[in-house]
Amino acid sequence: MKTEPDRSAVASPEPDEGSGAKRRNPILRFLGEMPGLIIMSLILAILIKTFLIQAFYIPSQSMEDTLQINDRVLVSKVPYYFHDPQRGDVIVFSEPDPAKQPQRSFIGGIAHWIFEGIGVQKPDNPDFIKRVIGLPGDTVYAKNNKVYVNGVPIHEPYVKGTTTDFPTGFDKVTVPPDMYFVLGDNREASQDSRFGLGVIADPKTMPGIGFVPRDDIIGKAWVIVWPKDHWGTL
């Protein structure tokens, strides 16, 4: 007896994608993926800034001639994961005595943190860039336009020339544990550790930052990336 083949087991041909099936527009597919790409990019940018490298803008003349106003520098956070700052390092650190934070809602605080993390919004308190002179336990003082660390004058080819219009000497001070004594390369126009410690007889009207706590140090400035005619490592 002749049996009919089981047609249900025979595969049917796939429909022609060019005619029967609707192919998704690649532009629409890209637009659908864009929110996820933006979120991933924001997260990556914040992680890089938080843990690896951050760009900083130089707003003042306190580090001339090493750094000029409007220079952009890259600051690496990686070196200080493995060792403490060394004498001569150019460091960026947060305000040692920050002002009170403004009142924000929970959502406003998250938004501020994100926008600050990607560099769109300014931080509530300024960051500073100076050169490390005194390490924890060092005794630092200056006289006759020379800075002495533990009784020995240090070589400072980076210092901009000084004049008699600004006090270049300061009294002896010992750097506490986990603190650093920092100075700007332009000693005539730098808000640094000389002020706020009472070691300068004539502080005029310039506010001081005193010693810099280790925990406030953000990273080490290592390269100037802009403007292009000022490219170079520090």
Tab-separated table of C-alpha atoms in Angstrom:
chain	number	residue	atom	x	y	z
A	1	MET	CA	0.000	0.000	0.000
A	2	LYS	CA	1.433	3.391	-1.004
A	3	THR	CA	1.699	5.929	1.766
A	4	GLU	CA	1.773	9.694	1.358
A	5	PRO	CA	4.969	11.459	2.521
A	6	ASP	CA	4.724	13.432	5.752
A	7	ARG	CA	4.811	16.953	4.374
A	8	SER	CA	4.925	18.465	7.844
A	9	ALA	CA	8.549	17.310	8.179
A	10	VAL	CA	9.651	19.075	5.034
A	11	ALA	CA	11.260	22.452	5.735
A	12	SER	CA	9.696	25.400	4.047
A	13	PRO	CA	11.961	27.866	2.289
A	14	GLU	CA	12.791	31.097	4.166
A	15	PRO	CA	10.954	34.141	2.893
A	16	ASP	CA	12.909	36.456	0.670
A	17	GLU	CA	14.155	39.226	2.977
A	18	GLY	CA	14.210	41.620	0.107
A	19	SER	CA	10.540	41.130	-0.597
A	20	GLY	CA	8.573	39.375	2.183
A	21	ALA	CA	10.365	40.274	5.447
A	22	LYS	CA	10.821	43.796	6.596
A	23	ARG	CA	14.452	44.745	6.989
A	24	ARG	CA	15.128	47.201	9.849
A	25	ASN	CA	16.493	50.540	8.733
A	26	PRO	CA	20.182	50.816	9.881
A	27	ILE	CA	19.679	54.474	10.797
A	28	LEU	CA	16.792	53.573	13.101
A	29	ARG	CA	18.859	50.746	14.572
A	30	PHE	CA	21.724	53.192	15.305
A	31	LEU	CA	19.341	55.711	16.883
A	32	GLY	CA	17.941	52.970	19.069
A	33	GLU	CA	21.413	52.069	20.299
A	34	MET	CA	22.538	55.677	20.813
A	35	PRO	CA	21.217	56.164	24.396
A	36	GLY	CA	23.162	53.111	25.561
A	37	LEU	CA	26.303	54.308	23.775
A	38	ILE	CA	26.004	57.741	25.382
A	39	ILE	CA	25.556	56.247	28.842
A	40	MET	CA	28.548	53.927	28.371
A	41	SER	CA	30.677	56.842	27.135
A	42	LEU	CA	29.731	58.946	30.166
A	43	ILE	CA	30.546	56.112	32.555
A	44	LEU	CA	33.894	55.500	30.832
A	45	ALA	CA	34.789	59.224	30.902
A	46	ILE	CA	33.964	59.475	34.610
A	47	LEU	CA	35.966	56.341	35.437
A	48	ILE	CA	39.011	57.625	33.511
A	49	LYS	CA	38.804	61.022	35.231
A	50	THR	CA	38.248	59.503	38.665
A	51	PHE	CA	40.991	56.891	38.620
A	52	LEU	CA	43.469	57.551	35.789
A	53	ILE	CA	43.922	60.907	34.046
A	54	GLN	CA	42.329	64.314	34.330
A	55	ALA	CA	42.820	67.517	32.345
A	56	PHE	CA	43.290	70.845	34.129
A	57	TYR	CA	43.242	74.460	32.978
A	58	ILE	CA	45.817	76.935	34.335
A	59	PRO	CA	43.947	80.114	35.393
A	60	SER	CA	46.744	82.143	37.000
A	61	GLN	CA	50.407	83.118	36.743
A	62	SER	CA	51.467	81.344	39.959
A	63	MET	CA	53.449	78.631	38.112
A	64	GLU	CA	55.160	80.815	35.497
A	65	ASP	CA	57.410	80.266	33.641
A	66	THR	CA	56.817	76.512	33.882
A	67	LEU	CA	53.094	76.904	33.183
A	68	GLN	CA	51.427	79.867	31.515
A	69	ILE	CA	47.891	81.183	31.886
A	70	ASN	CA	45.514	79.178	29.638
A	71	ASP	CA	47.807	76.141	29.466
A	72	ARG	CA	46.061	72.763	29.654
A	73	VAL	CA	47.852	69.979	31.484
A	74	LEU	CA	47.169	66.291	31.962
A	75	VAL	CA	47.357	65.041	35.533
A	76	SER	CA	48.002	61.364	36.165
A	77	LYS	CA	46.616	59.740	39.312
A	78	VAL	CA	48.385	56.424	38.741
A	79	PRO	CA	51.878	57.256	40.157
A	80	TYR	CA	50.561	58.053	43.624
A	81	TYR	CA	48.797	54.707	43.843
A	82	PHE	CA	52.280	53.204	44.179
A	83	HIS	CA	54.350	55.868	45.964
A	84	ASP	CA	53.998	59.216	47.707
A	85	PRO	CA	54.712	62.575	46.031
A	86	GLN	CA	58.399	63.454	45.702
A	87	ARG	CA	60.173	66.777	46.072
A	88	GLY	CA	59.974	68.664	42.773
A	89	ASP	CA	56.726	67.049	41.610
A	90	VAL	CA	54.147	69.437	40.161
A	91	ILE	CA	50.903	68.366	41.791
A	92	VAL	CA	47.237	69.260	41.610
A	93	PHE	CA	45.319	69.229	44.874
A	94	SER	CA	41.862	70.182	46.059
A	95	GLU	CA	41.099	73.138	48.303
A	96	PRO	CA	42.461	72.221	51.767
A	97	ASP	CA	39.786	74.331	53.475
A	98	PRO	CA	36.748	73.932	51.201
A	99	ALA	CA	33.751	76.165	51.466
A	100	LYS	CA	30.400	74.788	52.553
A	101	GLN	CA	28.741	72.768	49.798
A	102	PRO	CA	25.542	74.295	48.374
A	103	GLN	CA	22.236	72.623	49.208
A	104	ARG	CA	21.152	70.214	46.461
A	105	SER	CA	18.430	67.640	46.116
A	106	PHE	CA	19.386	63.996	45.641
A	107	ILE	CA	18.812	64.235	41.882
A	108	GLY	CA	20.604	67.591	41.728
A	109	GLY	CA	23.592	66.132	43.576
A	110	ILE	CA	23.825	63.180	41.186
A	111	ALA	CA	23.551	65.501	38.166
A	112	HIS	CA	26.252	67.817	39.552
A	113	TRP	CA	28.566	64.843	40.194
A	114	ILE	CA	28.094	63.557	36.627
A	115	PHE	CA	28.556	66.940	34.935
A	116	GLU	CA	31.573	67.760	37.102
A	117	GLY	CA	33.016	64.330	36.315
A	118	ILE	CA	32.928	64.942	32.565
A	119	GLY	CA	34.213	68.510	32.903
A	120	VAL	CA	30.993	70.316	31.918
A	121	GLN	CA	30.397	71.917	35.330
A	122	LYS	CA	32.936	73.584	37.602
A	123	PRO	CA	33.578	72.078	41.044
A	124	ASP	CA	32.213	73.872	44.086
A	125	ASN	CA	35.765	74.596	45.266
A	126	PRO	CA	38.839	75.347	43.142
A	127	ASP	CA	41.789	73.025	42.633
A	128	PHE	CA	45.391	74.247	42.916
A	129	ILE	CA	48.591	73.373	41.085
A	130	LYS	CA	51.959	73.860	42.849
A	131	ARG	CA	55.366	72.251	43.232
A	132	VAL	CA	56.227	69.982	46.170
A	133	ILE	CA	59.090	71.443	48.225
A	134	GLY	CA	58.812	69.922	51.693
A	135	LEU	CA	57.986	66.279	52.426
A	136	PRO	CA	56.568	64.990	55.736
A	137	GLY	CA	59.161	65.561	58.463
A	138	ASP	CA	61.224	68.088	56.458
A	139	THR	CA	62.233	71.438	57.922
A	140	VAL	CA	61.771	74.225	55.365
A	141	TYR	CA	62.727	77.888	55.388
A	142	ALA	CA	63.988	80.560	52.994
A	143	LYS	CA	66.387	83.479	53.114
A	144	ASN	CA	68.260	85.575	50.542
A	145	ASN	CA	66.098	84.165	47.719
A	146	LYS	CA	67.127	80.588	48.582
A	147	VAL	CA	64.892	77.831	49.895
A	148	TYR	CA	66.469	75.466	52.430
A	149	VAL	CA	65.231	71.964	53.160
A	150	ASN	CA	66.751	70.339	56.245
A	151	GLY	CA	69.440	73.031	56.276
A	152	VAL	CA	70.524	72.496	52.649
A	153	PRO	CA	69.711	74.997	49.862
A	154	ILE	CA	67.842	73.280	47.035
A	155	HIS	CA	68.504	73.853	43.343
A	156	GLU	CA	65.484	75.508	41.708
A	157	PRO	CA	66.110	76.305	38.026
A	158	TYR	CA	62.342	76.514	37.464
A	159	VAL	CA	61.796	79.565	39.716
A	160	LYS	CA	60.837	82.807	38.012
A	161	GLY	CA	63.025	85.782	38.932
A	162	THR	CA	62.112	87.591	42.147
A	163	THR	CA	62.099	91.251	43.134
A	164	THR	CA	62.228	93.182	46.388
A	165	ASP	CA	58.504	93.990	46.061
A	166	PHE	CA	57.501	90.634	47.532
A	167	PRO	CA	58.797	88.734	50.598
A	168	THR	CA	60.873	85.807	49.344
A	169	GLY	CA	62.143	84.715	52.760
A	170	PHE	CA	60.089	82.872	55.342
A	171	ASP	CA	60.631	81.426	58.776
A	172	LYS	CA	61.498	77.827	59.602
A	173	VAL	CA	58.638	75.326	59.685
A	174	THR	CA	58.523	71.539	60.069
A	175	VAL	CA	56.138	69.628	57.806
A	176	PRO	CA	53.763	67.379	59.819
A	177	PRO	CA	53.146	63.695	58.981
A	178	ASP	CA	50.993	63.118	55.883
A	179	MET	CA	51.376	66.782	54.912
A	180	TYR	CA	53.313	68.584	52.171
A	181	PHE	CA	54.782	72.060	51.820
A	182	VAL	CA	54.195	73.462	48.321
A	183	LEU	CA	55.290	76.597	46.475
A	184	GLY	CA	54.477	78.157	43.136
A	185	ASP	CA	57.334	78.645	40.663
A	186	ASN	CA	56.403	82.328	40.433
A	187	ARG	CA	57.035	83.174	44.076
A	188	GLU	CA	55.785	86.750	43.643
A	189	ALA	CA	52.274	85.710	42.631
A	190	SER	CA	51.525	82.389	44.245
A	191	GLN	CA	49.018	81.485	46.925
A	192	ASP	CA	50.907	78.616	48.542
A	193	SER	CA	52.137	77.083	51.797
A	194	ARG	CA	54.002	80.222	52.862
A	195	PHE	CA	50.664	81.817	53.648
A	196	GLY	CA	48.359	80.557	56.317
A	197	LEU	CA	51.207	79.277	58.508
A	198	GLY	CA	52.392	82.601	59.887
A	199	VAL	CA	55.897	82.116	58.481
A	200	ILE	CA	55.902	85.306	56.376
A	201	ALA	CA	56.149	88.607	58.180
A	202	ASP	CA	54.224	90.536	55.515
A	203	PRO	CA	51.537	88.358	53.963
A	204	LYS	CA	49.751	91.454	52.576
A	205	THR	CA	46.223	90.482	51.547
A	206	MET	CA	46.940	87.126	49.929
A	207	PRO	CA	45.078	84.204	51.566
A	208	GLY	CA	46.987	81.065	52.406
A	209	ILE	CA	46.571	77.335	51.978
A	210	GLY	CA	49.124	76.152	54.538
A	211	PHE	CA	50.207	72.520	54.436
A	212	VAL	CA	48.571	70.221	51.890
A	213	PRO	CA	47.163	66.939	53.270
A	214	ARG	CA	48.131	63.780	51.392
A	215	ASP	CA	44.474	62.888	50.918
A	216	ASP	CA	43.818	66.187	49.095
A	217	ILE	CA	46.402	65.506	46.382
A	218	ILE	CA	44.661	64.591	43.125
A	219	GLY	CA	47.648	63.630	40.989
A	220	LYS	CA	50.898	64.548	39.280
A	221	ALA	CA	50.961	66.967	36.351
A	222	TRP	CA	53.134	65.408	33.667
A	223	VAL	CA	52.458	66.956	30.261
A	224	ILE	CA	51.233	70.211	28.712
A	225	VAL	CA	48.784	69.396	25.921
A	226	TRP	CA	47.650	72.875	24.898
A	227	PRO	CA	48.490	75.277	23.327
A	228	LYS	CA	50.472	73.347	20.757
A	229	ASP	CA	53.439	75.736	20.855
A	230	HIS	CA	53.840	74.925	24.564
A	231	TRP	CA	53.666	71.134	24.344
A	232	GLY	CA	56.063	69.324	26.627
A	233	THR	CA	56.492	67.196	29.708
A	234	LEU	CA	56.953	68.577	33.201
